[in-house]
mmCIF file of C-alpha atoms in Angstrom:
data_model
loop_
_atom_site.group_PDB
_atom_site.id
_atom_site.type_symbol
_atom_site.label_atom_id
_atom_site.label_comp_id
_atom_site.label_asym_id
_atom_site.label_seq_id
_atom_site.Cartn_x
_atom_site.Cartn_y
_atom_site.Cartn_z
ATOM 1 C CA UNK A 6 14.126 0.789 3.649
ATOM 2 C CA UNK A 7 12.223 3.015 5.778
ATOM 3 C CA UNK A 8 9.756 1.525 8.219
ATOM 4 C CA UNK A 9 7.322 3.152 10.578
ATOM 5 C CA UNK A 10 7.950 3.005 14.218
ATOM 6 C CA UNK A 11 5.218 5.245 15.630
ATOM 7 C CA UNK A 12 1.698 5.875 15.133
ATOM 8 C CA UNK A 13 2.183 8.816 12.644
ATOM 9 C CA UNK A 14 1.793 6.475 9.727
ATOM 10 C CA UNK A 15 -1.598 5.085 11.269
ATOM 11 C CA UNK A 16 -2.906 8.828 11.419
ATOM 12 C CA UNK A 17 -1.781 9.337 7.756
ATOM 13 C CA UNK A 18 -3.622 6.156 6.538
ATOM 14 C CA UNK A 19 -6.714 6.930 8.600
ATOM 15 C CA UNK A 20 -6.887 10.287 6.843
ATOM 16 C CA UNK A 21 -8.009 8.567 3.681
ATOM 17 C CA UNK A 22 -9.252 10.984 1.024
ATOM 18 C CA UNK A 23 -8.422 14.100 2.932
ATOM 19 C CA UNK A 24 -5.226 16.174 2.662
ATOM 20 C CA UNK A 25 -3.793 16.751 5.965
ATOM 21 C CA UNK A 26 -3.503 20.395 6.576
ATOM 22 C CA UNK A 27 -2.794 19.764 10.309
ATOM 23 C CA UNK A 28 0.270 17.634 9.583
ATOM 24 C CA UNK A 29 3.174 19.565 10.639
ATOM 25 C CA UNK A 30 5.740 17.146 11.957
ATOM 26 C CA UNK A 31 7.600 14.550 9.842
ATOM 27 C CA UNK A 32 6.845 10.738 10.112
ATOM 28 C CA UNK A 33 9.246 9.023 12.345
ATOM 29 C CA UNK A 34 11.117 6.209 10.738
ATOM 30 C CA UNK A 35 13.705 3.445 11.260
ATOM 31 C CA UNK A 36 16.585 3.205 8.953
ATOM 32 C CA UNK A 37 17.237 -0.319 8.023
ATOM 33 C CA UNK A 38 20.566 -1.083 6.339
ATOM 34 C CA UNK A 39 20.590 -4.873 6.413
ATOM 35 C CA UNK A 40 18.299 -7.697 5.265
ATOM 36 C CA UNK A 41 17.041 -10.323 7.704
ATOM 37 C CA UNK A 42 20.075 -12.542 6.631
ATOM 38 C CA UNK A 43 22.541 -9.597 7.173
ATOM 39 C CA UNK A 44 23.080 -8.689 3.608
ATOM 40 C CA UNK A 45 23.589 -4.907 2.917
ATOM 41 C CA UNK A 46 20.646 -3.364 1.245
ATOM 42 C CA UNK A 47 21.318 -1.460 -1.920
ATOM 43 C CA UNK A 48 20.402 2.223 -1.866
ATOM 44 C CA UNK A 49 17.427 3.247 -4.008
ATOM 45 C CA UNK A 50 15.440 6.399 -4.948
ATOM 46 C CA UNK A 51 12.126 4.837 -3.598
ATOM 47 C CA UNK A 52 12.775 2.947 -0.401
ATOM 48 C CA UNK A 53 9.646 0.539 -0.218
ATOM 49 C CA UNK A 54 7.110 1.005 2.465
ATOM 50 C CA UNK A 55 4.354 -1.073 1.195
ATOM 51 C CA UNK A 56 1.828 -1.157 -1.634
ATOM 52 C CA UNK A 57 -0.322 1.355 0.465
ATOM 53 C CA UNK A 58 2.452 4.070 0.374
ATOM 54 C CA UNK A 59 5.771 5.010 -1.098
ATOM 55 C CA UNK A 60 8.740 6.658 0.634
ATOM 56 C CA UNK A 61 10.867 8.657 -1.881
ATOM 57 C CA UNK A 62 14.174 10.641 -2.214
ATOM 58 C CA UNK A 63 14.279 14.064 -3.764
ATOM 59 C CA UNK A 64 15.014 12.689 -7.205
ATOM 60 C CA UNK A 65 11.778 10.454 -7.161
ATOM 61 C CA UNK A 66 9.697 13.299 -5.759
ATOM 62 C CA UNK A 67 10.838 15.490 -8.562
ATOM 63 C CA UNK A 68 9.600 13.020 -10.959
ATOM 64 C CA UNK A 69 6.288 11.955 -9.200
ATOM 65 C CA UNK A 70 5.002 15.381 -7.929
ATOM 66 C CA UNK A 71 4.125 16.716 -11.312
ATOM 67 C CA UNK A 72 2.819 13.338 -12.511
ATOM 68 C CA UNK A 73 0.564 12.906 -9.289
ATOM 69 C CA UNK A 74 -0.604 16.563 -9.049
ATOM 70 C CA UNK A 75 -3.220 17.307 -6.402
ATOM 71 C CA UNK A 76 -3.819 13.608 -5.927
ATOM 72 C CA UNK A 77 -0.905 13.043 -3.470
ATOM 73 C CA UNK A 78 0.619 14.894 -0.608
ATOM 74 C CA UNK A 79 4.340 14.572 0.169
ATOM 75 C CA UNK A 80 4.981 14.401 3.947
ATOM 76 C CA UNK A 81 8.612 14.712 5.382
ATOM 77 C CA UNK A 82 10.055 11.513 6.877
ATOM 78 C CA UNK A 83 12.734 11.868 9.658
ATOM 79 C CA UNK A 84 15.173 9.501 11.436
ATOM 80 C CA UNK A 85 17.117 8.246 8.512
ATOM 81 C CA UNK A 86 20.630 9.239 7.258
ATOM 82 C CA UNK A 87 19.059 10.427 3.902
ATOM 83 C CA UNK A 88 17.953 14.047 3.968
ATOM 84 C CA UNK A 89 14.705 15.055 2.034
ATOM 85 C CA UNK A 90 12.759 11.616 2.321
ATOM 86 C CA UNK A 91 8.947 11.935 1.757
ATOM 87 C CA UNK A 92 5.933 9.765 2.424
ATOM 88 C CA UNK A 93 3.717 9.921 -0.518
ATOM 89 C CA UNK A 94 0.012 10.154 0.792
ATOM 90 C CA UNK A 95 -2.322 9.379 -2.020
ATOM 91 C CA UNK A 96 -5.627 10.902 -0.833
ATOM 92 C CA UNK A 97 -7.498 10.596 -4.218
ATOM 93 C CA UNK A 98 -10.091 7.801 -3.680
ATOM 94 C CA UNK A 99 -12.258 6.664 -6.463
ATOM 95 C CA UNK A 100 -15.193 4.168 -6.896
ATOM 96 C CA UNK A 101 -13.971 2.204 -10.007
ATOM 97 C CA UNK A 102 -13.880 -1.399 -8.696
ATOM 98 C CA UNK A 103 -16.422 -3.637 -10.245
ATOM 99 C CA UNK A 104 -17.227 -5.715 -7.235
ATOM 100 C CA UNK A 105 -19.448 -8.048 -8.986
ATOM 101 C CA UNK A 106 -16.711 -9.232 -11.546
ATOM 102 C CA UNK A 107 -13.721 -8.828 -9.443
ATOM 103 C CA UNK A 108 -12.619 -11.716 -7.196
ATOM 104 C CA UNK A 109 -12.717 -10.441 -3.497
ATOM 105 C CA UNK A 110 -12.276 -12.037 -0.277
ATOM 106 C CA UNK A 111 -14.439 -10.263 2.393
ATOM 107 C CA UNK A 112 -13.907 -10.194 6.213
ATOM 108 C CA UNK A 113 -16.378 -12.275 7.981
ATOM 109 C CA UNK A 114 -18.939 -11.115 9.137
ATOM 110 C CA UNK A 115 -19.538 -8.159 7.108
ATOM 111 C CA UNK A 116 -18.833 -6.550 3.642
ATOM 112 C CA UNK A 117 -15.305 -5.046 4.370
ATOM 113 C CA UNK A 118 -12.780 -6.124 1.864
ATOM 114 C CA UNK A 119 -9.873 -8.296 2.956
ATOM 115 C CA UNK A 120 -8.123 -8.857 -0.280
ATOM 116 C CA UNK A 121 -8.829 -8.504 -4.013
ATOM 117 C CA UNK A 122 -7.304 -11.560 -5.862
ATOM 118 C CA UNK A 123 -8.540 -10.356 -9.382
ATOM 119 C CA UNK A 124 -9.216 -6.778 -10.274
ATOM 120 C CA UNK A 125 -12.022 -5.724 -12.686
ATOM 121 C CA UNK A 126 -12.637 -1.992 -13.083
ATOM 122 C CA UNK A 127 -15.690 -0.139 -14.183
ATOM 123 C CA UNK A 128 -15.526 2.234 -17.315
ATOM 124 C CA UNK A 129 -15.182 5.190 -15.002
ATOM 125 C CA UNK A 130 -11.576 4.117 -14.516
ATOM 126 C CA UNK A 131 -10.755 6.190 -17.635
ATOM 127 C CA UNK A 132 -11.354 9.341 -15.651
ATOM 128 C CA UNK A 133 -9.726 8.165 -12.336
ATOM 129 C CA UNK A 134 -6.668 10.192 -12.801
ATOM 130 C CA UNK A 135 -2.915 9.257 -12.839
ATOM 131 C CA UNK A 136 -2.848 7.987 -9.232
ATOM 132 C CA UNK A 137 -5.488 6.819 -6.987
ATOM 133 C CA UNK A 138 -6.746 4.405 -4.301
ATOM 134 C CA UNK A 139 -9.961 2.564 -4.179
ATOM 135 C CA UNK A 140 -12.737 4.350 -2.029
ATOM 136 C CA UNK A 141 -13.582 0.848 -0.480
ATOM 137 C CA UNK A 142 -9.981 0.527 0.470
ATOM 138 C CA UNK A 143 -8.435 3.859 1.537
ATOM 139 C CA UNK A 144 -5.681 2.149 3.348
ATOM 140 C CA UNK A 145 -5.094 -0.212 0.438
ATOM 141 C CA UNK A 146 -2.753 -0.282 -2.632
ATOM 142 C CA UNK A 147 -1.915 2.683 -4.814
ATOM 143 C CA UNK A 148 -3.021 2.294 -8.440
ATOM 144 C CA UNK A 149 -1.165 4.080 -11.364
ATOM 145 C CA UNK A 150 -2.144 4.851 -14.848
ATOM 146 C CA UNK A 151 -0.027 3.047 -17.583
ATOM 147 C CA UNK A 152 1.472 6.233 -18.787
ATOM 148 C CA UNK A 153 2.535 7.120 -15.101
ATOM 149 C CA UNK A 154 4.222 3.650 -14.867
ATOM 150 C CA UNK A 155 5.962 4.292 -18.096
ATOM 151 C CA UNK A 156 7.157 7.765 -17.152
ATOM 152 C CA UNK A 157 8.649 6.265 -13.901
ATOM 153 C CA UNK A 158 10.359 3.346 -15.643
ATOM 154 C CA UNK A 159 11.812 5.663 -18.348
ATOM 155 C CA UNK A 160 13.136 8.195 -15.691
ATOM 156 C CA UNK A 161 15.910 5.929 -14.338
ATOM 157 C CA UNK A 162 14.728 6.013 -10.852
ATOM 158 C CA UNK A 163 15.623 2.917 -8.851
ATOM 159 C CA UNK A 164 13.429 0.975 -6.128
ATOM 160 C CA UNK A 165 10.201 1.006 -8.148
ATOM 161 C CA UNK A 166 8.338 -2.261 -8.903
ATOM 162 C CA UNK A 167 4.981 -2.558 -10.561
ATOM 163 C CA UNK A 168 2.401 -5.311 -10.999
ATOM 164 C CA UNK A 169 -0.164 -5.190 -13.732
ATOM 165 C CA UNK A 170 -3.518 -5.995 -11.989
ATOM 166 C CA UNK A 171 -5.952 -5.487 -14.838
ATOM 167 C CA UNK A 172 -6.276 -4.738 -18.554
ATOM 168 C CA UNK A 173 -9.279 -3.431 -20.304
ATOM 169 C CA UNK A 174 -8.725 -5.982 -23.069
ATOM 170 C CA UNK A 175 -10.211 -9.264 -22.151
#
């Protein structure tokens, strides 16, 4: 597992929809080899960083990069014994959330989204692309089209987990 120790990740997340041409240095990370109860963690192709971003090894990058295309940027991660780790910065933001029909918890006061407990998407999701984030939640979860999920699952990569949050069949 790779976890951020410095503000580099915050800068990346704050970039939102922008590619980061000025990003020249790798993200600093801490290599975690044990669970909280001292069990050895198994090695995977995609050490989990959170639903907002992925950290991947070269084998996973080779699969994801052509699938994600220009919607994502691969930024080097340093500070682990594994060479070639990349943080996947998804900068393709789309406005496809149907806020009227979704179940959303908002921060109070204000209209900022705290959590989405049930997702409902607009028809425009059909043209959202293979990978995206919601424009109202640029620091939020990564969303993948079902064909991308299937390609990852059939690639034999390890460390990926998916949760279906919506179906257009109701």
